[in-house]
mmCIF file of C-alpha atoms in Angstrom:
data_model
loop_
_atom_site.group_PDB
_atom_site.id
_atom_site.type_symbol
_atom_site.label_atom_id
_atom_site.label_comp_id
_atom_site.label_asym_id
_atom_site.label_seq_id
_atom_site.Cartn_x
_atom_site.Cartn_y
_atom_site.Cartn_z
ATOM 1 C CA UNK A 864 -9.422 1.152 19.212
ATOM 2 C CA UNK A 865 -8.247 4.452 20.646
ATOM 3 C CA UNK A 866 -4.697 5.122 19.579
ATOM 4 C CA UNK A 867 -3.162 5.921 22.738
ATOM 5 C CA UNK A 868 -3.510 2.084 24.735
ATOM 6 C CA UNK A 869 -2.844 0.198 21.503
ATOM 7 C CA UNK A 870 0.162 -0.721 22.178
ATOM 8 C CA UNK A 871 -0.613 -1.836 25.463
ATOM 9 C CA UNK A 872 -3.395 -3.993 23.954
ATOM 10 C CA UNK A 873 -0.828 -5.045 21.286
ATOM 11 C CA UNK A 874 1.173 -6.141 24.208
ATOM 12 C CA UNK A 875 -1.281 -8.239 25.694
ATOM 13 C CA UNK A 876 -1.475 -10.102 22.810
ATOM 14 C CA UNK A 877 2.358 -10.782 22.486
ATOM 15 C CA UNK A 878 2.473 -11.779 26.234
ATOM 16 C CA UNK A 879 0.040 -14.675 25.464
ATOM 17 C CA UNK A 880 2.618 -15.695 22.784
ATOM 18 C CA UNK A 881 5.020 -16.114 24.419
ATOM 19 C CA UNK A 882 3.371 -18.026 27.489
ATOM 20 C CA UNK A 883 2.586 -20.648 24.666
ATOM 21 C CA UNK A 884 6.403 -21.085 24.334
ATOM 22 C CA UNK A 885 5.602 -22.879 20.654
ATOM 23 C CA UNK A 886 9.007 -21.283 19.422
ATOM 24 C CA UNK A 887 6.742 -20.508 16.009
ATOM 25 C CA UNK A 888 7.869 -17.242 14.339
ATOM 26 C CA UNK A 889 5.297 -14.329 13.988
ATOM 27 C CA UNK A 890 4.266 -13.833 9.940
ATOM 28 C CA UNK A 891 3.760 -10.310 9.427
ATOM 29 C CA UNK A 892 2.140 -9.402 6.054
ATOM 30 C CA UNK A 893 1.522 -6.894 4.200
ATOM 31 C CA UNK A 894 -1.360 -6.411 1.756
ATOM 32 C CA UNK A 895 -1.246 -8.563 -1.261
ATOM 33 C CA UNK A 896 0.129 -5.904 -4.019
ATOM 34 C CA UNK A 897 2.813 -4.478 -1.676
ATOM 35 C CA UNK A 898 4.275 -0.865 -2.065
ATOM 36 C CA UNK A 899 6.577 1.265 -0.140
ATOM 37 C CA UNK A 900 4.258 2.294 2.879
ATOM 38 C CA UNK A 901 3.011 -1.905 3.008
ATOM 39 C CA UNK A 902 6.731 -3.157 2.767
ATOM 40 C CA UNK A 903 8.181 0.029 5.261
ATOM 41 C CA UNK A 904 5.504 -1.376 7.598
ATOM 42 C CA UNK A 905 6.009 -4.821 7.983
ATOM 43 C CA UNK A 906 9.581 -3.945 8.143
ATOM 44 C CA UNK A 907 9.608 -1.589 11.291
ATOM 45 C CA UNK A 908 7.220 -3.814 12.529
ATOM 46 C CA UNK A 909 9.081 -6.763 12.368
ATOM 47 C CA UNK A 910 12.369 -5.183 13.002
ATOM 48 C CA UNK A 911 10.486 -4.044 16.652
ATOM 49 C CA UNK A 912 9.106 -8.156 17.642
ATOM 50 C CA UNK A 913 12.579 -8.741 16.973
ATOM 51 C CA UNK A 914 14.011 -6.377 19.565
ATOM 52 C CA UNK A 915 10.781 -7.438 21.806
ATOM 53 C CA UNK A 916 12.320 -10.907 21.642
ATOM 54 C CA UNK A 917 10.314 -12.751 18.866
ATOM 55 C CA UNK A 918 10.862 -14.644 15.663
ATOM 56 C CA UNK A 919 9.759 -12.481 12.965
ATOM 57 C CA UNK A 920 9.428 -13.604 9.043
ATOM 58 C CA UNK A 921 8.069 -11.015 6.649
ATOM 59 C CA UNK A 922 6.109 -12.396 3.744
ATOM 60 C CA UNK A 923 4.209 -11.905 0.899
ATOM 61 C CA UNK A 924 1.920 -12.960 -1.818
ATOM 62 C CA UNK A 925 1.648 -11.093 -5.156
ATOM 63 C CA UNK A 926 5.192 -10.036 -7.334
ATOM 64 C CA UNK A 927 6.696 -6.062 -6.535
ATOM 65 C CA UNK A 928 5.847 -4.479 -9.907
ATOM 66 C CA UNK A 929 8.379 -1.342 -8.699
ATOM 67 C CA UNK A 930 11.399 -0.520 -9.713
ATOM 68 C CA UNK A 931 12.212 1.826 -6.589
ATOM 69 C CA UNK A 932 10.462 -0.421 -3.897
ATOM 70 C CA UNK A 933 12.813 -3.450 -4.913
ATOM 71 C CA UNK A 934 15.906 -1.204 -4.884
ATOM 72 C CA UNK A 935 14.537 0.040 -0.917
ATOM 73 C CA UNK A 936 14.556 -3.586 -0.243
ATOM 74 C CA UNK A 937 17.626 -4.879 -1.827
ATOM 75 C CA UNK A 938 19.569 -1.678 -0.100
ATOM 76 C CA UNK A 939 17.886 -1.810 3.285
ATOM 77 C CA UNK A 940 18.114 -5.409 3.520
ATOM 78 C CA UNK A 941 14.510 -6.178 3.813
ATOM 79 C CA UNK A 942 14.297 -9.820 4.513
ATOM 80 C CA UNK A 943 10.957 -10.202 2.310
ATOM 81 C CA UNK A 944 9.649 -13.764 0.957
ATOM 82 C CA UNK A 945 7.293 -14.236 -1.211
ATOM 83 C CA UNK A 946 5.164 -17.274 -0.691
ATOM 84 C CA UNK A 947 2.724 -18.514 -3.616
ATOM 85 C CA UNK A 948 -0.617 -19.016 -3.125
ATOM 86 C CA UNK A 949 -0.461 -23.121 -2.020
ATOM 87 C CA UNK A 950 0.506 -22.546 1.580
ATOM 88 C CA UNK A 951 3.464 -24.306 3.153
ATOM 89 C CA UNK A 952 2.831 -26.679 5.856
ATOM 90 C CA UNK A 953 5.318 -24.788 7.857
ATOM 91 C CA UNK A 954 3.363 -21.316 7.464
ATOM 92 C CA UNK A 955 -0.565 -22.330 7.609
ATOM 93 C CA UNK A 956 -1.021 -21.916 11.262
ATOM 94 C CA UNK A 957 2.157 -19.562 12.582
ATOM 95 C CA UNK A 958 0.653 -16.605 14.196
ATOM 96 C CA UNK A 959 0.180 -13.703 11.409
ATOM 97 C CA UNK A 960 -0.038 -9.986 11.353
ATOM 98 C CA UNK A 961 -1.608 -8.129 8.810
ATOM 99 C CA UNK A 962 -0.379 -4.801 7.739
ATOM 100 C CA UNK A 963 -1.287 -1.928 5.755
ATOM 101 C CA UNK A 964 -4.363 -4.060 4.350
ATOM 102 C CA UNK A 965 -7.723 -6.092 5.652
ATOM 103 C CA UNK A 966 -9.052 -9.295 4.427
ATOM 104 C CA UNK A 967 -12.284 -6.848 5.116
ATOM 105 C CA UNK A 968 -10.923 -4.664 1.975
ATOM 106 C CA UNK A 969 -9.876 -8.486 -0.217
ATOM 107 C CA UNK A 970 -6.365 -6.784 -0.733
ATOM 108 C CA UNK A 971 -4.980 -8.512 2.254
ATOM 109 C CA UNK A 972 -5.350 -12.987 2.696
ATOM 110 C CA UNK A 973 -3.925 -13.948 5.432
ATOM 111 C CA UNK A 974 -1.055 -16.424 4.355
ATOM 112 C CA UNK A 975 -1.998 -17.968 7.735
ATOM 113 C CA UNK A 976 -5.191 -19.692 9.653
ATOM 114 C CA UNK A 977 -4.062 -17.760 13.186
ATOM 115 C CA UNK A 978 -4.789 -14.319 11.833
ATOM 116 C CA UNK A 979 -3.458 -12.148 15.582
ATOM 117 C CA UNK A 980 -3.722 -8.924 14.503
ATOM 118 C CA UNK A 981 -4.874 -6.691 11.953
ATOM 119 C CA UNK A 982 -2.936 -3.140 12.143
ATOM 120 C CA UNK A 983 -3.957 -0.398 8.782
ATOM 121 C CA UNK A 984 -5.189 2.891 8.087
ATOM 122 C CA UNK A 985 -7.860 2.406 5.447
ATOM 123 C CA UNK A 986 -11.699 2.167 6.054
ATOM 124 C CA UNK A 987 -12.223 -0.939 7.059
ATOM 125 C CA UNK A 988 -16.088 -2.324 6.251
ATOM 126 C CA UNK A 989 -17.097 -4.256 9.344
ATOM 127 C CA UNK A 990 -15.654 -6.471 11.902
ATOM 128 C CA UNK A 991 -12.771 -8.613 11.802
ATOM 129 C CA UNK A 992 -12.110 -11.792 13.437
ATOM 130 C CA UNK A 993 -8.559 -11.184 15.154
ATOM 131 C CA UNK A 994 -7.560 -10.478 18.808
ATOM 132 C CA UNK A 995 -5.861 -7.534 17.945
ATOM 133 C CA UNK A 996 -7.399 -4.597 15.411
ATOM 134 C CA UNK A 997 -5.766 -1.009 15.000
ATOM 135 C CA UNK A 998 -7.610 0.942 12.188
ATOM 136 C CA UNK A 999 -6.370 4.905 11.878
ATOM 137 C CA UNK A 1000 -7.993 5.976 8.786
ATOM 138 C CA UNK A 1001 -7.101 9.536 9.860
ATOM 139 C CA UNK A 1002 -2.958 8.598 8.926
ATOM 140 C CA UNK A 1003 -1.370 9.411 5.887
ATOM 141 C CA UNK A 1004 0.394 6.191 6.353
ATOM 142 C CA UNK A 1005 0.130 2.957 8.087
ATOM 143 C CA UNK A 1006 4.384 3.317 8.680
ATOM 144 C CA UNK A 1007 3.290 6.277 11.222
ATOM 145 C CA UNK A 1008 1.379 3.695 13.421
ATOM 146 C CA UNK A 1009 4.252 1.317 13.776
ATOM 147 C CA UNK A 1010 6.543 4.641 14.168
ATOM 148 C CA UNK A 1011 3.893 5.689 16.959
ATOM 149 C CA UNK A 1012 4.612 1.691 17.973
ATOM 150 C CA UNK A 1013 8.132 2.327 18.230
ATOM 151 C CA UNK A 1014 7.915 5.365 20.396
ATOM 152 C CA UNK A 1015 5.438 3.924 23.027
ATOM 153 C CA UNK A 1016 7.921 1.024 23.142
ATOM 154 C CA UNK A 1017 10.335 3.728 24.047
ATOM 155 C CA UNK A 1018 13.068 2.411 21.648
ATOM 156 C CA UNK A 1019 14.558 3.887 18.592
ATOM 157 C CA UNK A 1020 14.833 1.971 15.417
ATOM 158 C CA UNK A 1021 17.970 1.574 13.993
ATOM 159 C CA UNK A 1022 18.991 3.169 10.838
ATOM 160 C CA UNK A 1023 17.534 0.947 8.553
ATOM 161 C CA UNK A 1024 14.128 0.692 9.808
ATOM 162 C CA UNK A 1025 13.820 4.749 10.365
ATOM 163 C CA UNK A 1026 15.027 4.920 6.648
ATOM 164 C CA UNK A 1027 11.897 2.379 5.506
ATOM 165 C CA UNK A 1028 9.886 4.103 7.823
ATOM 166 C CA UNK A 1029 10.720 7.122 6.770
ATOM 167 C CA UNK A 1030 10.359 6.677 2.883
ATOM 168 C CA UNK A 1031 6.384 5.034 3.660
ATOM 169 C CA UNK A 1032 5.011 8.260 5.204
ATOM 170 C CA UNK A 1033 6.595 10.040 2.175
ATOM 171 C CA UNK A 1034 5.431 7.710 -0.605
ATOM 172 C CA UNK A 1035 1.980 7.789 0.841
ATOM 173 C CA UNK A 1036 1.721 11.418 1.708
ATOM 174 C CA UNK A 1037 3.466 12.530 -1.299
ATOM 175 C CA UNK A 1038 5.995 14.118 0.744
ATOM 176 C CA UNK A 1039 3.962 15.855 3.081
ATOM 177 C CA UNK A 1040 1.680 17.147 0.342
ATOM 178 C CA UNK A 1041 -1.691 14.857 0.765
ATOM 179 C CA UNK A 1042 -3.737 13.462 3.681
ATOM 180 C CA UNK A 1043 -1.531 14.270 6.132
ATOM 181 C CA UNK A 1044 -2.178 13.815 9.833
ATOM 182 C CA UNK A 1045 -0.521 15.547 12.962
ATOM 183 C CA UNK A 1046 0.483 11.989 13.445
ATOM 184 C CA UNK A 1047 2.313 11.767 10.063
ATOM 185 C CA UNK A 1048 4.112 15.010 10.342
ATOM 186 C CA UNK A 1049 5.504 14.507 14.081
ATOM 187 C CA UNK A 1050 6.558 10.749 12.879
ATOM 188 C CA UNK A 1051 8.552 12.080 10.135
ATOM 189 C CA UNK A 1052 10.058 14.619 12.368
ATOM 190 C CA UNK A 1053 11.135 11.701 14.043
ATOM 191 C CA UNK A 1054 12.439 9.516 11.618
ATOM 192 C CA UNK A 1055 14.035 12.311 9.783
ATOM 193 C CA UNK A 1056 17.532 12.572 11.233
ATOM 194 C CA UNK A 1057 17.634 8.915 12.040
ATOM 195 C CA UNK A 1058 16.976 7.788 8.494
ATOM 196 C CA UNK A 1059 19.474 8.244 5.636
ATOM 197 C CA UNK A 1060 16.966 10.484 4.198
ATOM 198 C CA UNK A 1061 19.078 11.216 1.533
ATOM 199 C CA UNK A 1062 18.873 7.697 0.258
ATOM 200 C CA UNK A 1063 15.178 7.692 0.812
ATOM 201 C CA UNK A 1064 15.015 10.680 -1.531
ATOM 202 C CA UNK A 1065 16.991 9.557 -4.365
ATOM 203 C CA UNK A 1066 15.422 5.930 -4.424
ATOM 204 C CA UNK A 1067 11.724 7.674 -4.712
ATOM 205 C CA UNK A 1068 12.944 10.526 -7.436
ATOM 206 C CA UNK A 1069 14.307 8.580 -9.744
ATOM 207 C CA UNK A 1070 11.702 6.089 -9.728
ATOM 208 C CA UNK A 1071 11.207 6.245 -13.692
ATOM 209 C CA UNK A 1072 13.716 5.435 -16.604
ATOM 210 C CA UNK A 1073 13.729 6.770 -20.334
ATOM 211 C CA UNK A 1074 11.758 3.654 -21.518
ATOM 212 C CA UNK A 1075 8.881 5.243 -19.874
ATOM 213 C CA UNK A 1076 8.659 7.725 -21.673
ATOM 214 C CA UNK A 1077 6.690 5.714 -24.213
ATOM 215 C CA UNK A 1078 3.871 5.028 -21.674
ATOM 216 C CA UNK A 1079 3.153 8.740 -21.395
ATOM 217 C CA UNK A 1080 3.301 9.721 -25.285
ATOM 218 C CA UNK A 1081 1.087 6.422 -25.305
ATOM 219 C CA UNK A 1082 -1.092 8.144 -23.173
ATOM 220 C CA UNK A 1083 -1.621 11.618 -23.924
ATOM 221 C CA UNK A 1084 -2.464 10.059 -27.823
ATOM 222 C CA UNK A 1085 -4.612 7.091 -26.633
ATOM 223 C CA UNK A 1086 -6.924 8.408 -24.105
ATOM 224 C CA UNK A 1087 -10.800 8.960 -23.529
ATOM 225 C CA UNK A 1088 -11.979 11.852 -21.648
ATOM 226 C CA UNK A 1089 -15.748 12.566 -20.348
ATOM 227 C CA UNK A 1090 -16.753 15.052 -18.019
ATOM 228 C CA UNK A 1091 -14.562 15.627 -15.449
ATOM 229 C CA UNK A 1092 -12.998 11.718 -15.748
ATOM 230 C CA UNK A 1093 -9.794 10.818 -17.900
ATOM 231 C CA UNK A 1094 -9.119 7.453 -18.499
ATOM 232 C CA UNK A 1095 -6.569 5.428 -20.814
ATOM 233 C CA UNK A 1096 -5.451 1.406 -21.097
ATOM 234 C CA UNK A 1097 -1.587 1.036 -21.848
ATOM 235 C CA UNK A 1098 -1.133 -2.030 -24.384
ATOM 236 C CA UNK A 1099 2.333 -3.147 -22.544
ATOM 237 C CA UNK A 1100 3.553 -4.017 -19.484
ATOM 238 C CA UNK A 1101 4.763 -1.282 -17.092
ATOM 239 C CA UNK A 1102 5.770 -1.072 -13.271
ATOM 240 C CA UNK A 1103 3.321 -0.006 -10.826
ATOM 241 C CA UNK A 1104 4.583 2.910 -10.046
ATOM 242 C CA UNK A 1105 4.717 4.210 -13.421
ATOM 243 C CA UNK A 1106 0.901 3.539 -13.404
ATOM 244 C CA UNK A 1107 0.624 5.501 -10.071
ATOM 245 C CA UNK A 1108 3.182 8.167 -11.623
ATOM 246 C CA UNK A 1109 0.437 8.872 -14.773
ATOM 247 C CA UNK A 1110 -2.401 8.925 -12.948
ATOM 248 C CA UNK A 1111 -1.103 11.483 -10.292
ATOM 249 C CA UNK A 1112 0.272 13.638 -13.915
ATOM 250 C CA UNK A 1113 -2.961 13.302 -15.458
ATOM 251 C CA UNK A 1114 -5.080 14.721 -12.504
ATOM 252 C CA UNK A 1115 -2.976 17.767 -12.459
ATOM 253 C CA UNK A 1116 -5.440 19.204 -15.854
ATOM 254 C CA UNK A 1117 -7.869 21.870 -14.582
ATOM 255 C CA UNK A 1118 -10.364 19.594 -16.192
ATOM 256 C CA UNK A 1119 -10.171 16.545 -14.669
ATOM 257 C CA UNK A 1120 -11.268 15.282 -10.908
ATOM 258 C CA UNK A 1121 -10.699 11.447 -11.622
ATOM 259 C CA UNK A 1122 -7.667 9.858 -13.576
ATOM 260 C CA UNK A 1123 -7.610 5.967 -13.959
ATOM 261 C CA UNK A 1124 -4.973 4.319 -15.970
ATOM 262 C CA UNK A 1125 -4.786 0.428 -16.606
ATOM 263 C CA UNK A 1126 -2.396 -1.524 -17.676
ATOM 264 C CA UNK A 1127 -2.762 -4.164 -19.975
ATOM 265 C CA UNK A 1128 -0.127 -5.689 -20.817
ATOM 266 C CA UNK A 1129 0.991 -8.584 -18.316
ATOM 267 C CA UNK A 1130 -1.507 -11.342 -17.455
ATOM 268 C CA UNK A 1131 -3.829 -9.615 -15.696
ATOM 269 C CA UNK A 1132 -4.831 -5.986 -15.446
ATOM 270 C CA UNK A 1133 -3.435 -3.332 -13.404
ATOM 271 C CA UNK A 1134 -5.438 -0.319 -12.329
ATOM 272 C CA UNK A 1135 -4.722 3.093 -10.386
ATOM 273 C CA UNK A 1136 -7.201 5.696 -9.807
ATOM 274 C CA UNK A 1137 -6.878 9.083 -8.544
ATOM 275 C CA UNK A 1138 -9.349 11.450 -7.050
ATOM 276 C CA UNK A 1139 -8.802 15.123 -6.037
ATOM 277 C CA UNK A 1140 -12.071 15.830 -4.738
ATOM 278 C CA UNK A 1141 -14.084 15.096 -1.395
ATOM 279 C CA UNK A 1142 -17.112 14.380 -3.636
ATOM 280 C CA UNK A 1143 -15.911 11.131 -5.298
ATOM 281 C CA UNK A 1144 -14.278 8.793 -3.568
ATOM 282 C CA UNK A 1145 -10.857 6.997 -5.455
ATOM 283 C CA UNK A 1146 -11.682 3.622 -3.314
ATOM 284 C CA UNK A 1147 -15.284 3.181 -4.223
ATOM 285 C CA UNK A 1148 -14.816 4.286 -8.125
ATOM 286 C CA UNK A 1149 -12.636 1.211 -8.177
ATOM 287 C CA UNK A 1150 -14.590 -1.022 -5.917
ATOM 288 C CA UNK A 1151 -17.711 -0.529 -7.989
ATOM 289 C CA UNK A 1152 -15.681 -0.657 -11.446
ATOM 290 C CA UNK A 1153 -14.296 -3.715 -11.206
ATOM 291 C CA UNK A 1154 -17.636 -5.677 -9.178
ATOM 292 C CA UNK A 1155 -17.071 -9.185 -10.352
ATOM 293 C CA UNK A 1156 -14.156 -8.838 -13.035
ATOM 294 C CA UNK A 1157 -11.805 -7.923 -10.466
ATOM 295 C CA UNK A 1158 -10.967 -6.354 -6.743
ATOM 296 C CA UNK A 1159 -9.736 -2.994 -5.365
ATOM 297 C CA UNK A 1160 -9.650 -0.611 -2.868
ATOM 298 C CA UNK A 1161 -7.262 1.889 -1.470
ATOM 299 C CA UNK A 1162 -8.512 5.648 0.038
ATOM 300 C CA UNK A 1163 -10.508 8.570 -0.729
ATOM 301 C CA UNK A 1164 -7.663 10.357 -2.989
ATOM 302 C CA UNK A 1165 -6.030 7.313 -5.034
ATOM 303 C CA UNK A 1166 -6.862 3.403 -5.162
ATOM 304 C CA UNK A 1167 -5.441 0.570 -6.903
ATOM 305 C CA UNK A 1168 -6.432 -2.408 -7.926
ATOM 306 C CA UNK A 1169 -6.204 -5.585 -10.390
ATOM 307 C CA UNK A 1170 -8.524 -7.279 -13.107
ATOM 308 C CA UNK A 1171 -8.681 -11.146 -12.999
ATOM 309 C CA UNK A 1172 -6.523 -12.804 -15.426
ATOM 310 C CA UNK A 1173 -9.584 -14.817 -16.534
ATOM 311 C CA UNK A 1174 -11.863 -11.763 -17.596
ATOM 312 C CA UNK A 1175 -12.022 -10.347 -20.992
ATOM 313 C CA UNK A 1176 -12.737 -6.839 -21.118
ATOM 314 C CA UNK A 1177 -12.494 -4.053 -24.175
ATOM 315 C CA UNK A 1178 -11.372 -0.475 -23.588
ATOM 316 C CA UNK A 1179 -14.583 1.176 -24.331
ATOM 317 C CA UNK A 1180 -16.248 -1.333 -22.101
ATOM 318 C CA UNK A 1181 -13.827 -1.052 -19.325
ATOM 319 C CA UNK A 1182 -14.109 3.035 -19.380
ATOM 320 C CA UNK A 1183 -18.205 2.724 -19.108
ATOM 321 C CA UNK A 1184 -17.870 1.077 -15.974
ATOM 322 C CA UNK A 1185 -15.573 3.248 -14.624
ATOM 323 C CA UNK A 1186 -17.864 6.394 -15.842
ATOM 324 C CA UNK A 1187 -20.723 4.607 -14.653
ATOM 325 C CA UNK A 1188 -18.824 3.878 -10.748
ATOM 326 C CA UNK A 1189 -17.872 7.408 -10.585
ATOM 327 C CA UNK A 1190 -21.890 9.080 -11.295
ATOM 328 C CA UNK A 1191 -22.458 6.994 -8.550
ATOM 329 C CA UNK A 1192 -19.983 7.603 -6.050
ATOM 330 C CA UNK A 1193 -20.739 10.971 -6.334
ATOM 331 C CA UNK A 1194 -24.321 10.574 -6.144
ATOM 332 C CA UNK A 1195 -23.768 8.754 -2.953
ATOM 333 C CA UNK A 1196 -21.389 10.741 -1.354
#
């Protein structure tokens, strides 16, 4: 769907809406592990069907493993339910918005039957069943498009929803420094004055706490390198953002293209990968990794992902199929 009538189309599809007159609100989601750009999303988007004249509720499935994404809620006001996986009668057929995720990619179920609209920016693997479907893989970040959104609704978010906005394109474009579109940048230039970007700033940079620091002694003493791959399992439970922090530290060795950590510790595993080059694709390492102990997905340069609670796994084991999934992405590519 070409970028420049999408939110005309979107706007077809919210005109029907309201000729049904059903007074339901309008679920939007975002994927089922949410971070910053996921939660930032939802939020500008719902914070825009408000102003449009809708009834908005922003739900979730899965717990926020992040220390800095909770305190970007709690500050900004985010109002953010989580719903567990038995649906409530008075959610299963509201009209529901995915964002930042695709039941295509299983990192997004729809916590409702009348899936509307599906709005993202990873690679999406074949069609989906929803009136409304704006894929941009070329953005950093899926909080650009409902920026973008915002500007062909010619309205300007308020403070709060520039500052969530604001802090997704930075989260997932590592400040400006990876897989950054022309889109991306001239959002941000946007946003940037009508956030409080200082806030944004100080959330995201002090993300970690001394207690950390045992995760990455941990792993610079527990790890198992081959070829060009390092990979280690952490024994205890740790945010997600910690995970994401050590993989991103770990690719910075000359040696290394791919860095996946896991952690181990909670009741089911937790998995980041990074990739810094073209060759081997972060997403499909993961996706082939975990085949049938788990799910994941996520972009060319870093995925995540989780291991079924069910499914026991050793280290050595774990790191062969990893080894094995990134041989083949790169044979592939």
């Amino acid at each position: 769907m070409g970028s420049s009538s999408a939110f005309e189309q979107f706007n077809y599809i919210l005109a029907a809406l309201r000729m049904k007159q059903t007074g339901d609100s309008i679920l939007v989601q975002p994927h089922d592990f949410p971070d910053h750009d996921a939660v930032a999303s939802a939020f500008g988007l719902g914070r825009l069907l408000e102003r449009l004249g809708f009834k908005v509720r922003l739900v979730h499935r899965h717990p926020i493993r992040s220390h800095s994404l909770n305190a970007m809620i709690r500050e900004l006001r985010i109002p953010l339910e989580r719903i567990d996986e038995l649906l409530p009668t008075d959610v299963s057929d509201e009209p529901c918005i995915i964002v930042d995720g695709s039941p295509n990619n299983a990192n997004a179920h729809p916590l409702s039957s009348n899936l509307i609209a599906v709005i993202d920016h990873h690679v999406n693997p074949g069609e989906l069943d929803a009136p409304f479907v704006d894929i941009r893989t070329s953005y950093g970040a899926c909080s650009t498009i409902i920026a973008d959104y915002w500007q062909e609704a010619e309205l300007i978010p308020d403070r709060q929803t520039a500052t969530a906005l604001l802090m997704g394109i930075q989260i997932d474009t590592d400040f400006l420094s990876r897989r950054v579109s022309p889109a991306d940048l001239n959002a941000h230039h946007r946003l940037f004055f009508q956030a409080d970007w200082q806030f944004g700033t100080q959330v995201v940079k002090a993300a970690l706490s001394i207690s950390d620091l045992e995760a990455f002694h941990y792993a610079t003493e527990h790890y198992i390198s081959q070829g060009n791959l390092f990979f280690t399992m952490l024994p205890f439970d740790c945010t997600q953002e910690l995970i994401s922090i050590l993989a991103d530290f770990f690719l910075r060795l000359r040696e290394i293209l791919v860095s996946v950590i896991v952690e181990a510790g909670g009741d089911r595993y937790h998995v980041s990968v990074r990739s810094r080059t073209p060759d081997i694709s972060a997403a499909t390492v993961i996706k082939l990794a975990l085949a049938g102990i788990g799910e994941g997905g996520g972009h060319d340069h870093m995925a995540g992902g989780i291991i079924h609670a069910s499914t026991h796994i050793d280290e050595q084991a774990l790191f062969r199929r990893f080894a094995k999934a990134m041989e083949t992405a790169q044979e592939n590519q």
